[in-house]
Coordinates of C-alpha atoms and ligand atoms in Angstrom, one line a residue:
M1 CA 34.6 5.1 21.3
I2 CA 31.9 7.7 21.9
H3 CA 32.6 9.2 25.4
S4 CA 30.6 12.4 25.1
A5 CA 27.7 13.5 23.0
R6 CA 25.6 16.6 23.2
F7 CA 23.1 18.5 21.3
L8 CA 24.4 21.9 19.7
V9 CA 21.8 23.2 17.4
S10 CA 18.7 22.7 15.1
S11 CA 18.9 24.6 11.8
S12 CA 16.1 25.3 9.4
D13 CA 18.7 25.8 6.4
V14 CA 22.0 24.6 5.5
D15 CA 23.3 28.3 5.7
Q16 CA 22.2 28.3 9.4
C17 CA 24.4 25.2 10.2
P18 CA 27.4 25.6 12.5
K19 CA 30.5 27.1 10.9
Y20 CA 33.1 24.9 12.5
S21 CA 35.0 22.7 10.3
F22 CA 34.3 19.4 12.4
A23 CA 34.1 16.3 10.4
E24 CA 30.3 15.5 9.9
Y25 CA 28.5 12.2 9.5
A26 CA 24.9 12.5 8.2
F27 CA 21.8 10.2 8.8
I28 CA 19.2 10.2 6.0
G29 CA 16.3 8.0 4.8
R30 CA 12.7 7.6 4.7
S31 CA 10.6 9.1 7.6
N32 CA 10.3 6.5 10.4
V33 CA 13.2 4.4 9.2
G34 CA 15.0 5.0 12.6
K35 CA 17.5 7.8 12.0
S36 CA 17.0 9.6 15.3
S37 CA 16.8 6.1 17.2
L38 CA 20.2 5.0 15.7
I39 CA 21.8 8.3 16.8
N40 CA 20.7 7.6 20.2
A41 CA 21.8 4.0 20.2
L42 CA 25.2 5.1 19.0
T43 CA 25.5 7.7 21.7
N44 CA 23.9 5.4 24.4
N45 CA 21.4 8.3 25.1
K46 CA 17.9 7.6 24.4
K47 CA 16.9 11.3 24.8
L48 CA 19.6 12.9 22.6
A49 CA 17.6 13.0 19.3
K50 CA 13.8 13.0 19.3
T51 CA 12.2 9.9 18.1
S52 CA 8.4 8.9 17.6
G53 CA 6.3 6.2 16.2
T54 CA 4.5 8.8 14.0
P55 CA 6.7 9.5 10.8
G56 CA 7.7 13.2 10.2
K57 CA 9.2 13.8 13.8
T58 CA 12.5 15.4 12.8
K59 CA 11.8 18.4 11.0
L60 CA 15.1 20.4 11.0
I61 CA 18.9 19.7 10.6
N62 CA 20.1 18.6 14.1
H63 CA 23.9 18.8 14.9
F64 CA 25.3 16.8 17.7
V65 CA 28.8 17.2 19.0
I66 CA 30.5 13.8 19.4
N67 CA 33.8 13.7 21.7
E68 CA 34.0 17.6 21.2
S69 CA 35.5 16.9 18.0
W70 CA 33.1 15.6 15.2
F71 CA 29.4 16.1 14.4
L72 CA 26.5 13.5 14.0
V73 CA 23.7 14.9 12.1
D74 CA 20.1 14.0 12.3
L75 CA 18.0 14.9 9.2
P76 CA 14.3 14.9 8.5
G77 CA 13.2 12.0 6.6
Y78 CA 12.2 11.9 3.1
G79 CA 9.1 10.6 1.4
Y80 CA 6.5 11.0 4.2
A81 CA 3.3 11.1 2.1
K82 CA 1.0 12.3 4.6
L83 CA 2.6 15.7 5.0
P84 CA 0.9 18.6 3.2
K85 CA 2.6 19.4 -0.2
Q86 CA 4.2 22.7 1.1
G87 CA 5.7 20.8 4.0
R88 CA 7.1 18.0 1.9
N89 CA 8.6 20.8 -0.6
E90 CA 10.3 22.7 2.3
I91 CA 11.8 19.3 3.5
K92 CA 13.0 18.4 0.2
K93 CA 14.7 21.7 -0.2
L94 CA 16.3 21.7 3.2
I95 CA 17.8 18.1 2.4
H96 CA 18.9 19.1 -1.0
G97 CA 20.4 22.3 0.1
Y98 CA 22.3 20.4 2.8
F99 CA 23.8 17.9 0.5
E100 CA 24.7 20.5 -2.1
K101 CA 26.5 22.9 0.2
R102 CA 27.7 21.2 3.5
K103 CA 31.3 21.0 2.9
Q104 CA 32.2 19.4 6.2
L105 CA 30.1 16.3 5.4
I106 CA 32.5 13.4 5.4
N107 CA 30.0 10.5 5.1
T108 CA 26.5 9.8 4.8
F109 CA 24.5 6.9 6.3
V110 CA 21.6 6.0 4.1
L111 CA 19.1 4.2 6.4
I112 CA 16.9 1.5 4.8
D113 CA 14.2 -0.5 6.6
S114 CA 15.6 -3.9 6.4
R115 CA 12.0 -5.2 6.1
H116 CA 11.2 -3.8 2.8
K117 CA 12.1 -4.6 -0.8
P118 CA 14.1 -1.8 -2.6
Q119 CA 12.0 1.4 -2.9
K120 CA 12.5 3.8 -5.7
I121 CA 12.8 6.9 -3.3
D122 CA 15.7 5.3 -1.7
I123 CA 17.3 4.0 -4.9
N124 CA 16.8 7.6 -6.4
F125 CA 18.4 9.1 -3.3
I126 CA 21.4 6.7 -3.4
N127 CA 21.8 7.6 -7.2
M128 CA 21.8 11.3 -6.4
L129 CA 24.7 10.7 -3.9
G130 CA 26.6 8.9 -6.4
V131 CA 26.1 11.4 -9.3
N132 CA 27.4 14.0 -6.9
Q133 CA 30.2 11.9 -5.6
H134 CA 29.2 11.8 -2.0
A135 CA 30.7 9.1 0.0
F136 CA 27.9 7.0 1.7
S137 CA 27.3 3.8 3.4
I138 CA 24.0 2.0 3.9
V139 CA 22.4 0.9 7.2
F140 CA 19.7 -1.6 7.2
T141 CA 17.6 -0.7 10.3
K142 CA 15.1 -2.5 12.5
I143 CA 17.1 -5.9 11.9
D144 CA 15.5 -7.2 15.2
K145 CA 12.2 -7.5 13.3
L146 CA 13.6 -10.2 10.9
S147 CA 14.5 -13.8 11.0
E148 CA 18.0 -14.9 10.0
K149 CA 16.7 -16.2 6.7
Q150 CA 14.7 -12.9 5.9
R151 CA 17.7 -10.9 6.7
R152 CA 20.0 -12.9 4.5
D153 CA 17.5 -12.8 1.6
N154 CA 16.6 -9.1 1.8
L155 CA 20.1 -7.9 2.1
S156 CA 21.3 -10.2 -0.9
H157 CA 18.3 -9.0 -2.8
Y158 CA 19.2 -5.3 -2.2
Q159 CA 22.7 -5.9 -3.3
S160 CA 21.7 -7.5 -6.4
H161 CA 19.3 -4.6 -7.0
L162 CA 22.0 -2.0 -6.6
L163 CA 24.4 -3.9 -9.1
E164 CA 21.5 -3.9 -11.6
Q165 CA 21.2 -0.3 -11.2
G166 CA 24.6 0.0 -12.7
W167 CA 26.7 0.5 -9.6
E168 CA 30.2 -1.2 -10.1
S169 CA 30.8 -1.9 -6.5
I170 CA 28.6 -2.3 -3.3
P171 CA 29.1 0.5 -0.7
P172 CA 29.8 -0.3 2.9
M173 CA 26.7 -1.9 4.5
F174 CA 25.6 -2.3 8.0
E175 CA 22.9 -4.2 9.8
S176 CA 21.6 -2.4 12.7
S177 CA 19.0 -2.5 15.5
A178 CA 18.4 0.5 17.8
K179 CA 16.6 -2.0 20.0
T180 CA 19.2 -4.8 20.6
G181 CA 22.4 -2.5 19.7
E182 CA 23.5 -4.7 17.0
G183 CA 25.6 -3.0 14.5
K184 CA 26.4 0.0 16.7
E185 CA 30.2 -1.0 17.4
E186 CA 30.7 -1.5 13.6
I187 CA 29.3 2.0 12.6
I188 CA 31.2 3.6 15.4
N189 CA 34.5 1.9 14.4
Y190 CA 33.8 2.8 10.8
I191 CA 33.6 6.4 11.6
A192 CA 36.6 6.3 13.7
S193 CA 38.7 4.6 11.1
I194 CA 37.6 7.5 8.7
N195 CA 38.4 10.0 11.3
S196 CA 41.9 8.7 11.9
N197 CA 42.5 9.1 8.1
L198 CA 41.5 12.7 7.9
Ligands
LIG201 P1 11.7 11.0 11.2 O1 12.4 11.7 12.2 O2 10.1 11.0 11.4 O3 12.2 11.0 9.8 O4 11.9 9.3 11.8 P2 13.2 8.7 12.1 O5 13.9 8.0 10.9 O6 14.2 9.6 13.0 O7 12.7 7.5 13.0 P3 12.7 7.4 14.6 O8 14.1 7.2 15.1 O9 11.9 8.4 15.2 O10 12.0 6.0 14.9 C1 10.8 5.8 14.2 C2 10.1 4.4 15.0 O11 10.8 3.3 14.7 C3 10.0 4.6 16.5 O12 8.8 4.1 17.0 C4 11.3 3.7 17.0 O13 11.0 3.3 18.2 C5 11.2 2.6 15.9 N1 12.7 2.1 15.7 C6 13.7 2.8 15.2 N2 14.7 2.1 15.2 C7 14.2 0.7 15.6 C8 15.0 -0.5 15.6 O14 16.1 -0.8 15.3 N3 14.2 -1.6 15.9 C9 12.8 -1.4 16.2 N4 12.1 -2.6 16.6 N5 12.2 -0.2 16.2 C10 12.9 0.8 15.9
LIG202 MG1 14.0 11.6 13.2

């Protein structure tokens, strides 16, 4: 259960992130995949994280305090081709610095647009998490835009693709819609179950 959620701080570098040892859950994925919208859906607050129809909205590391005891972290998206090269490099550095150094990070939710076939940039990111032994889960976003059949086809295709990549097991997977609220409860319960075992 989430009973309180508040914005704490935006950081332009992992070294500026809050020092508390709260357990931290990060949301990452391509620009425009719905990271900020999902955080708002989970916390029932449409204004908590800034969202936009135009990719590249979130540019910093944003910490939100949940139930005064743990963090949700909204990260900038990767893979936004229209940013100038320097901007893209800065975001890449920020994201990689965060995953390299952030000790409080307990689990990462990698968001994947449920409408698309597996994309190299997402697979590379997932592989990077695996190589560095970061715990992660996959969240298929914008599920409201798919029919039942498309949903089943796309998800099973994604699972087979991961297995072909040499993953021995499939990470936890969630289907979500920030629009209908589908998947919220499962994600919140998943976090709660991890928190209760820390
Ligand atoms: P960046 O901060 O730019 O990396 O993007 P983001 O991943 O935070 O995406 P954001 O939450 O800003 O959402 C991008 C667009 O997708 C917005 O127009 C949202 O309204 C829309 N969107 C996000 N989630 C959903 C969803 O589950 N269903 C539908 N239909 N639209 C969604
Ligand atoms: Mg965002």
